[in-house]
mmCIF file of C-alpha atoms in Angstrom:
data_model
loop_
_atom_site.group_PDB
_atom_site.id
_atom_site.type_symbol
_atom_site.label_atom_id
_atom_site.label_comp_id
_atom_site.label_asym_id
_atom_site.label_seq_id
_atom_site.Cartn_x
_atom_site.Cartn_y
_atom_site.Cartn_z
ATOM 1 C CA UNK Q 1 92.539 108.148 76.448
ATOM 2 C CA UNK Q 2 95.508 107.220 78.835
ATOM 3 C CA UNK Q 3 97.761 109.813 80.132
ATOM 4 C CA UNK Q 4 100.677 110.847 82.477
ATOM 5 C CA UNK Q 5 100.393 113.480 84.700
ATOM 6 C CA UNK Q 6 101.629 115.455 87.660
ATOM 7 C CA UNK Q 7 98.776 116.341 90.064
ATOM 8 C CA UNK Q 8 98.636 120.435 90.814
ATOM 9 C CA UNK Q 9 101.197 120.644 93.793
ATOM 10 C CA UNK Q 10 103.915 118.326 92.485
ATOM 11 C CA UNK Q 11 104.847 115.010 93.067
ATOM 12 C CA UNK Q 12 105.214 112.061 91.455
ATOM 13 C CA UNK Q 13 103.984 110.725 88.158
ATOM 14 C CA UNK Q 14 100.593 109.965 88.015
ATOM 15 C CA UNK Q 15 98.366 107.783 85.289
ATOM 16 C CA UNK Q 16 94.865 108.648 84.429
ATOM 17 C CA UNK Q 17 92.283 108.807 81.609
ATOM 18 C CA UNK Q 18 91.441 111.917 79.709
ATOM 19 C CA UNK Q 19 87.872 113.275 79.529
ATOM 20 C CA UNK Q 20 86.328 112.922 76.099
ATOM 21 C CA UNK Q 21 85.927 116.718 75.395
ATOM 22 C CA UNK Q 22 89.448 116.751 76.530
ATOM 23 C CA UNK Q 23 88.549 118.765 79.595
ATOM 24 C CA UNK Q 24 89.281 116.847 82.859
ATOM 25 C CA UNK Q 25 91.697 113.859 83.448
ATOM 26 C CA UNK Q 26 90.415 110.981 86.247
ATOM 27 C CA UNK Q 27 92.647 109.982 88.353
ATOM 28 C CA UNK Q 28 93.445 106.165 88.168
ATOM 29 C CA UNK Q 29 96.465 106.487 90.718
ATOM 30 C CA UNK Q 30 93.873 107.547 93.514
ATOM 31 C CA UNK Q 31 91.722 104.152 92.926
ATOM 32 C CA UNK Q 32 94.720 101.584 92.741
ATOM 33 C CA UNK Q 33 96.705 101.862 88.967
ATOM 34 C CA UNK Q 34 100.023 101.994 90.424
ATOM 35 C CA UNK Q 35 101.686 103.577 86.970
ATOM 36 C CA UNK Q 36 100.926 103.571 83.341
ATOM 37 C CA UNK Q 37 102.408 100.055 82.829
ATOM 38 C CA UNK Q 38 100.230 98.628 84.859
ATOM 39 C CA UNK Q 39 97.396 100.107 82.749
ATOM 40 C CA UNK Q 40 98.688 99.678 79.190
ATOM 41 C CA UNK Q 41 97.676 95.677 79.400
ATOM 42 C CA UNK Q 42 93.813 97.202 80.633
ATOM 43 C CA UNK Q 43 93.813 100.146 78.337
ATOM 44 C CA UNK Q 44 90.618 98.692 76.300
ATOM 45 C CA UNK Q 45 89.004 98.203 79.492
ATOM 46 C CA UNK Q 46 90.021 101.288 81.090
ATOM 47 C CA UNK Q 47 88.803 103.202 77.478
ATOM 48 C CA UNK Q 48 85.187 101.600 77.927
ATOM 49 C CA UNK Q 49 84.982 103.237 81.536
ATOM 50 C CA UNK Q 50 86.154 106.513 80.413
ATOM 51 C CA UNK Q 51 83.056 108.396 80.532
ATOM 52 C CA UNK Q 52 82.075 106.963 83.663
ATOM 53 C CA UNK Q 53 85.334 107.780 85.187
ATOM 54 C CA UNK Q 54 85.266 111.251 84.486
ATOM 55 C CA UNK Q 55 82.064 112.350 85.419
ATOM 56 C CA UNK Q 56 81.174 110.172 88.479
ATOM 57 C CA UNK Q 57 80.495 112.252 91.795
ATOM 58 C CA UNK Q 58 83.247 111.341 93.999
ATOM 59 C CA UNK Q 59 86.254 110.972 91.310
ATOM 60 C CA UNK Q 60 89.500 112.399 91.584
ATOM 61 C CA UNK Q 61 89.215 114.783 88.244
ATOM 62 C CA UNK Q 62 91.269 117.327 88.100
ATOM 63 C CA UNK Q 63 91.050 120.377 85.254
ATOM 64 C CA UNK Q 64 93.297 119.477 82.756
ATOM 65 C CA UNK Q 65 94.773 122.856 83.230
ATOM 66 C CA UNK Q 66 95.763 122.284 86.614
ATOM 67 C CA UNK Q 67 97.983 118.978 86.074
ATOM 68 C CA UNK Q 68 101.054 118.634 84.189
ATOM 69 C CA UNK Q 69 100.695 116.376 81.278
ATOM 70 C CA UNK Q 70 103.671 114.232 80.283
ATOM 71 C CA UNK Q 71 104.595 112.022 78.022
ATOM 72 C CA UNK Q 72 101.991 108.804 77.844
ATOM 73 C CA UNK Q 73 104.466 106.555 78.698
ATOM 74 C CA UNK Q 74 107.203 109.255 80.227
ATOM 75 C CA UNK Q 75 110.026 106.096 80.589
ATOM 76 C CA UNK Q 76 110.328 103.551 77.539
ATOM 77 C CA UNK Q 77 112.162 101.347 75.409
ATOM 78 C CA UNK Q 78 111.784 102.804 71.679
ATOM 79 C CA UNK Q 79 112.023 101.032 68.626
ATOM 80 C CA UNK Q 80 112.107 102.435 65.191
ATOM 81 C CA UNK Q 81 111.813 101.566 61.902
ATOM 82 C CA UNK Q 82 115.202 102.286 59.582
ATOM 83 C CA UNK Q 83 113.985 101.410 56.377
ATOM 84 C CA UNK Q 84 110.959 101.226 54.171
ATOM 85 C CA UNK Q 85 108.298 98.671 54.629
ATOM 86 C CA UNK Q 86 108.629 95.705 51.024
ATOM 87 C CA UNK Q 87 106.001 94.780 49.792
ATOM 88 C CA UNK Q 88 105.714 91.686 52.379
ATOM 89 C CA UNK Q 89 104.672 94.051 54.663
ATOM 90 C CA UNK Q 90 107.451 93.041 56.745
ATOM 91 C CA UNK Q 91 110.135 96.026 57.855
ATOM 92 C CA UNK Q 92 113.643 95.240 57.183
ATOM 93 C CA UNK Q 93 115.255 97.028 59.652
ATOM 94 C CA UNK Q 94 114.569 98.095 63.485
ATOM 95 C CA UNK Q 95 116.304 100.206 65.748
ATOM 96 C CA UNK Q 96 116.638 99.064 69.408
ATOM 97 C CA UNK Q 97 117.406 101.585 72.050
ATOM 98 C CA UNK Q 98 117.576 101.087 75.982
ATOM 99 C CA UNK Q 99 114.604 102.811 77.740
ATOM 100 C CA UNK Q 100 115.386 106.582 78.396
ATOM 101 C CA UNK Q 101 112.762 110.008 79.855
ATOM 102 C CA UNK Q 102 110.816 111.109 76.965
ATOM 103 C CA UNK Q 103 109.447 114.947 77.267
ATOM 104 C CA UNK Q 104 105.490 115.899 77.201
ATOM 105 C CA UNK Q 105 103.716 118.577 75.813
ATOM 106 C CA UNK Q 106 104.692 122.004 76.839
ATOM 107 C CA UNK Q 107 108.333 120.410 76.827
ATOM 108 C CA UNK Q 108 111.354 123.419 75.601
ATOM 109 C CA UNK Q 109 113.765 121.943 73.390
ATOM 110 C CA UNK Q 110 117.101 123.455 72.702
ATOM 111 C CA UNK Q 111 118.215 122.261 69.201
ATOM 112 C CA UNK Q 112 121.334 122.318 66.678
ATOM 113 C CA UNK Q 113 121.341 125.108 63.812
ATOM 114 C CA UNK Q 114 120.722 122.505 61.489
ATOM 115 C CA UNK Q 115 118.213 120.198 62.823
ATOM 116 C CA UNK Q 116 115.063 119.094 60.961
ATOM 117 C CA UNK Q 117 111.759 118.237 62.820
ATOM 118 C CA UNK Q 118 110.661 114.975 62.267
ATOM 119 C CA UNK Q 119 107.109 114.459 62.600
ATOM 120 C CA UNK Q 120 105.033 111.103 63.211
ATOM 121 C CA UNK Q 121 102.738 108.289 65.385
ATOM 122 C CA UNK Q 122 104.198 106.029 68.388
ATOM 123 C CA UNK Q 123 102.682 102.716 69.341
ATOM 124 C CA UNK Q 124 102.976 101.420 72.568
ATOM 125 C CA UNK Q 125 102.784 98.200 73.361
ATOM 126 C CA UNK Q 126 100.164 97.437 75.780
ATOM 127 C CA UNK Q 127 100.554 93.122 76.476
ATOM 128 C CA UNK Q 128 103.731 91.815 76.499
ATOM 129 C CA UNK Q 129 104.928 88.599 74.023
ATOM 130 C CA UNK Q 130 107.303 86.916 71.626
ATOM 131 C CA UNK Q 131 106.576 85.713 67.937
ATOM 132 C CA UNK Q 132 103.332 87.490 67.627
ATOM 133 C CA UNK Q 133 101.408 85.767 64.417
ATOM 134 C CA UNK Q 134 99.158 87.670 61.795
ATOM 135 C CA UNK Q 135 96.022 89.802 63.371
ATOM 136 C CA UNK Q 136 97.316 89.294 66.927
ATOM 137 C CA UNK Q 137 100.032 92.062 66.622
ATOM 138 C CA UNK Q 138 97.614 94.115 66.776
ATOM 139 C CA UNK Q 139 95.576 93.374 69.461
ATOM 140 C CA UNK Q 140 99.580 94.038 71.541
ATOM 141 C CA UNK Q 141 99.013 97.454 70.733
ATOM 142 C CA UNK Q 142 97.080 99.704 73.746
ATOM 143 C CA UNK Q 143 97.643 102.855 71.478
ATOM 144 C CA UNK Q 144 99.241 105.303 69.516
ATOM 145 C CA UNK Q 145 100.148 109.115 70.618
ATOM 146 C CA UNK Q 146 102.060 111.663 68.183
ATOM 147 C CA UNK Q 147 105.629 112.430 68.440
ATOM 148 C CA UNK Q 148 108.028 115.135 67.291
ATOM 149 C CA UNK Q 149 111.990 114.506 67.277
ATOM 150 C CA UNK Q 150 114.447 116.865 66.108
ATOM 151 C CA UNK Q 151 117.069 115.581 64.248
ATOM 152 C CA UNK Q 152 120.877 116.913 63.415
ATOM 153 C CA UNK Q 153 122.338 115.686 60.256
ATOM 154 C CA UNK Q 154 123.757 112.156 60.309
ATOM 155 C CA UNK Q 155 121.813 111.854 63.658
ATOM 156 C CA UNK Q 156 122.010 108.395 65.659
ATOM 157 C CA UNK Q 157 119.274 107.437 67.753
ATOM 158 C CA UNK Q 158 121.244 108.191 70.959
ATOM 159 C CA UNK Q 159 122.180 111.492 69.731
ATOM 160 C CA UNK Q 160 118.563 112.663 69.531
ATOM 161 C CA UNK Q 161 116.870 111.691 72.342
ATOM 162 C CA UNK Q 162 117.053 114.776 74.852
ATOM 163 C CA UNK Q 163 115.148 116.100 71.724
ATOM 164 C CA UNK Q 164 112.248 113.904 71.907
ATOM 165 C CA UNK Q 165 108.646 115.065 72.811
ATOM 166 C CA UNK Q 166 105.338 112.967 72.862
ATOM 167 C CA UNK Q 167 101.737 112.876 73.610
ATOM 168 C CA UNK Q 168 99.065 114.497 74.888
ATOM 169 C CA UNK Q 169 97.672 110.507 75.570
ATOM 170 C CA UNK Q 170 97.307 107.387 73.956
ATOM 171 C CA UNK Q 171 94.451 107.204 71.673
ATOM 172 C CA UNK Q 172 92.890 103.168 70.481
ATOM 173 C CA UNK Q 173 94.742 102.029 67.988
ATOM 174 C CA UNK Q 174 91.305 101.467 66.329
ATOM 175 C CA UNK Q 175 90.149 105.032 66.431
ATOM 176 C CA UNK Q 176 92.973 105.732 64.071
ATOM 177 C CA UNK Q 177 91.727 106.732 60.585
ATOM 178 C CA UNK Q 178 94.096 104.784 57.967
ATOM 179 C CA UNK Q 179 93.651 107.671 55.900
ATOM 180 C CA UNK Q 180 94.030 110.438 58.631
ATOM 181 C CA UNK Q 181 96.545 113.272 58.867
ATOM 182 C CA UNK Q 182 98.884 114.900 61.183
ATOM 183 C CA UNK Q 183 98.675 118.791 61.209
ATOM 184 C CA UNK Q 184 101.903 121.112 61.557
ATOM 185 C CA UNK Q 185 101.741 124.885 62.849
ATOM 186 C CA UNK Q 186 104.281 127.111 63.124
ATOM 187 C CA UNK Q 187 103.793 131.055 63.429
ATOM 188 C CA UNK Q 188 104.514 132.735 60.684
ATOM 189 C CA UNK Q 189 104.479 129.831 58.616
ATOM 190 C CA UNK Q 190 101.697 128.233 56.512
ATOM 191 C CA UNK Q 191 100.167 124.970 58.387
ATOM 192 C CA UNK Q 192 101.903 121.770 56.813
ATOM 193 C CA UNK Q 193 99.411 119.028 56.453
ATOM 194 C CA UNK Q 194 101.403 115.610 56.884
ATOM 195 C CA UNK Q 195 99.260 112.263 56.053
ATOM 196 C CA UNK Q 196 99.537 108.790 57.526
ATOM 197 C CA UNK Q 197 98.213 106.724 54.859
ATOM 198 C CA UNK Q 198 98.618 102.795 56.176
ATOM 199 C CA UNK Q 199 100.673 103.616 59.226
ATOM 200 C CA UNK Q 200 98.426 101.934 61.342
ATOM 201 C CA UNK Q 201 99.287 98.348 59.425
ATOM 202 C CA UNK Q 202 102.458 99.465 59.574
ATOM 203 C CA UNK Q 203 103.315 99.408 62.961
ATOM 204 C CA UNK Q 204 101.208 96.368 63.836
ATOM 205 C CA UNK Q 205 104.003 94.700 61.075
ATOM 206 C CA UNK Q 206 106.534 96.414 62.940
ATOM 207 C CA UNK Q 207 105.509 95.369 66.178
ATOM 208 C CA UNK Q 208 105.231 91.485 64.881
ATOM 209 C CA UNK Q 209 108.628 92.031 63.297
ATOM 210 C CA UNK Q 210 109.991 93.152 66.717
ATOM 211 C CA UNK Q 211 108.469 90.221 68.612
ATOM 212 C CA UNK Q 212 110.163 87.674 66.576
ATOM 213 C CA UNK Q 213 113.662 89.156 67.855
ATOM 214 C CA UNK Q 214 112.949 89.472 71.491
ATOM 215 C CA UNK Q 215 110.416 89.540 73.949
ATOM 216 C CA UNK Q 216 107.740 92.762 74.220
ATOM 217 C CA UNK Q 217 107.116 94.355 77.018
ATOM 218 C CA UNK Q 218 104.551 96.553 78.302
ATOM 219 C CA UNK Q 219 105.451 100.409 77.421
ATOM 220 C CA UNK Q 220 108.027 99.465 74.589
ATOM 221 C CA UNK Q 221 107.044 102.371 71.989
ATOM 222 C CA UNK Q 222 107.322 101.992 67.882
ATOM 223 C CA UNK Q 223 107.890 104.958 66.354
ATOM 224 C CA UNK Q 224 107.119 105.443 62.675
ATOM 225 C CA UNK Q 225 108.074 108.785 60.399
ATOM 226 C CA UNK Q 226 105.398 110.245 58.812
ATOM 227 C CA UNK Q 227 106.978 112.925 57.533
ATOM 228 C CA UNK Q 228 109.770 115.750 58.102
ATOM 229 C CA UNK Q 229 109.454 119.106 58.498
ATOM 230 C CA UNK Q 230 112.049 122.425 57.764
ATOM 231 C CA UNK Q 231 110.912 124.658 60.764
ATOM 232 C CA UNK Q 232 112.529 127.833 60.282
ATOM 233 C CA UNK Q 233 113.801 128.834 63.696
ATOM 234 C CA UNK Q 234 115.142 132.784 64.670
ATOM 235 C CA UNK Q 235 118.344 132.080 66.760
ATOM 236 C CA UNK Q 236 117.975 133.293 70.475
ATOM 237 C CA UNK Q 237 114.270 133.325 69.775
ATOM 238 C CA UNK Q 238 111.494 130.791 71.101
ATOM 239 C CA UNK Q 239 108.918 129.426 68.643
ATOM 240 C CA UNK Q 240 106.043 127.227 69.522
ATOM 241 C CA UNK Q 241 105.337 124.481 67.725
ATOM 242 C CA UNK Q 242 101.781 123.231 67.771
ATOM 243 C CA UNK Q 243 100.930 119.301 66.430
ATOM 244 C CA UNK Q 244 97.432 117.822 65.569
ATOM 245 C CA UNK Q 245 96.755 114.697 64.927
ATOM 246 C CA UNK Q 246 94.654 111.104 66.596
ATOM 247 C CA UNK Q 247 96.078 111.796 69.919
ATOM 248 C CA UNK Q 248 95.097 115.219 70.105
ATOM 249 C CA UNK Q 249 97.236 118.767 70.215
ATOM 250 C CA UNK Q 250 101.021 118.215 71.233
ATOM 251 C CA UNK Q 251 102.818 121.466 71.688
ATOM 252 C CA UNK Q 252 106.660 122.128 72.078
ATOM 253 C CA UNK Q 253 108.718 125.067 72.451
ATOM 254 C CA UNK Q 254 112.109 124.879 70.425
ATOM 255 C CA UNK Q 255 114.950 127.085 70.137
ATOM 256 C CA UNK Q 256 118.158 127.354 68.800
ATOM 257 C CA UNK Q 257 120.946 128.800 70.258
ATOM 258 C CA UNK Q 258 122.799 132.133 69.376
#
């Protein structure tokens, strides 16, 4: 799976592919992938070679403890959907934003006494193109990642983004299980179990919708809601919020003020 990192020492973002026990991330920056845009169009490619990658004597691997993992695609235009999907399949209404930082796991938040945590799967958009046509949609997609957004009341999409988190990587569209489920934990709290029944149609109709308004580029991200959560949170107090779901665990520390 594709990710975004900062090798141990600093520096400058970094793209690589995660091990698959999750353990070790290869280094694609050291062998010539100048970013994660430039890999998003190769991500089936790169996915094949993951193995091989990761455990070949001479690699760069580092631990994934020892790197900073951000978001997959840490700089992107997001689109969202605004209104349920008819029965078409085609969404009504998107939500264009300008591309903006998006935080990784590990990220603190700082959000409003009454802010709800939204819960649900990006796409990004791997090839770029314009009036995308029935089963190629999907093929546009390099891969999905969770996401977690909290959300004041009344909320516009420029209001929430400094409370934005994704990742850990970019699982295959593919590998996504229709029927799947996201998995919420908060301490003290009992786990909330959040399903994603169709969403992976749904953003390849989203993405198709998109492509018939302008042009897609590489990194553009689709986020779809799959469901919103009431996290009680202590004022003054941190509380770690731990996600689960086809891109693996994405944690986030949120508090609110005093």
């Amino acid at each position: 799976m594709l990710v975004s990192f900062v090798r141990p020492g600093g520096g400058a973002a970094c793209v690589g592919l995660l091990s698959p026990d999750g353990g070790r991330v290869a280094d694609l920056t050291a062998i010539g992938m100048e970013d994660v845009y430039a890999a998003l169009p190769r991500a089936a490619q790169l996915e094949r070679l993951q193995k091989h990658l990761t455990l070949t004597p001479g690699a760069v691997v580092y631990p994934v403890g020892n790197v900073r993992l951000l978001a997959p695609v840490p700089y992107a235009r997001l689109v969202r959907d605004l209104a349920p999907v008819p029965a078409d399949g085609e969404p009504e209404e998107l939500s264009f934003a300008d591309p903006r930082e998006i935080a990784g796991p590990g990220a603190h938040l700082t959000v409003g006494a009454e802010d709800v945590l939204a819960i649900g799967i990006a796409g990004a958009v791997g090839t770029g193109g314009r009036d995308l046509a029935g089963g190629d949609a999907a093929s546009h997609i390099a891969g999905v990642t969770l996401f977690a957004e909290w959300r004041g009341p009344g909320a516009t999409d420029d209001a929430s983004h400094e409370r934005l988190v994704m990742g850990p990587a970019l699982a295959p569209l593919g590998a996504m299980d229709e029927e799947g489920s996201i998995l919420v934990s908060i301490p003290g709290e009992s786990a909330r179990r959040i399903t994603l029944g169709g969403v992976r149609s749904l953003l390849t109709a989203a993405v198709r919708a998109a492509s018939r308004r302008y042009t897609l580029r590489a990194g553009d991200l689709f986020l779809h809601d799959a469901g919103i959560v009431d996290a009680p949170l202590v004022a003054g107090a941190e509380t770690e919020i731990m996600i689960e779901g086809p891109s693996g665990s994405l944690a986030h520390v949120a508090s609110r003020p005093i």
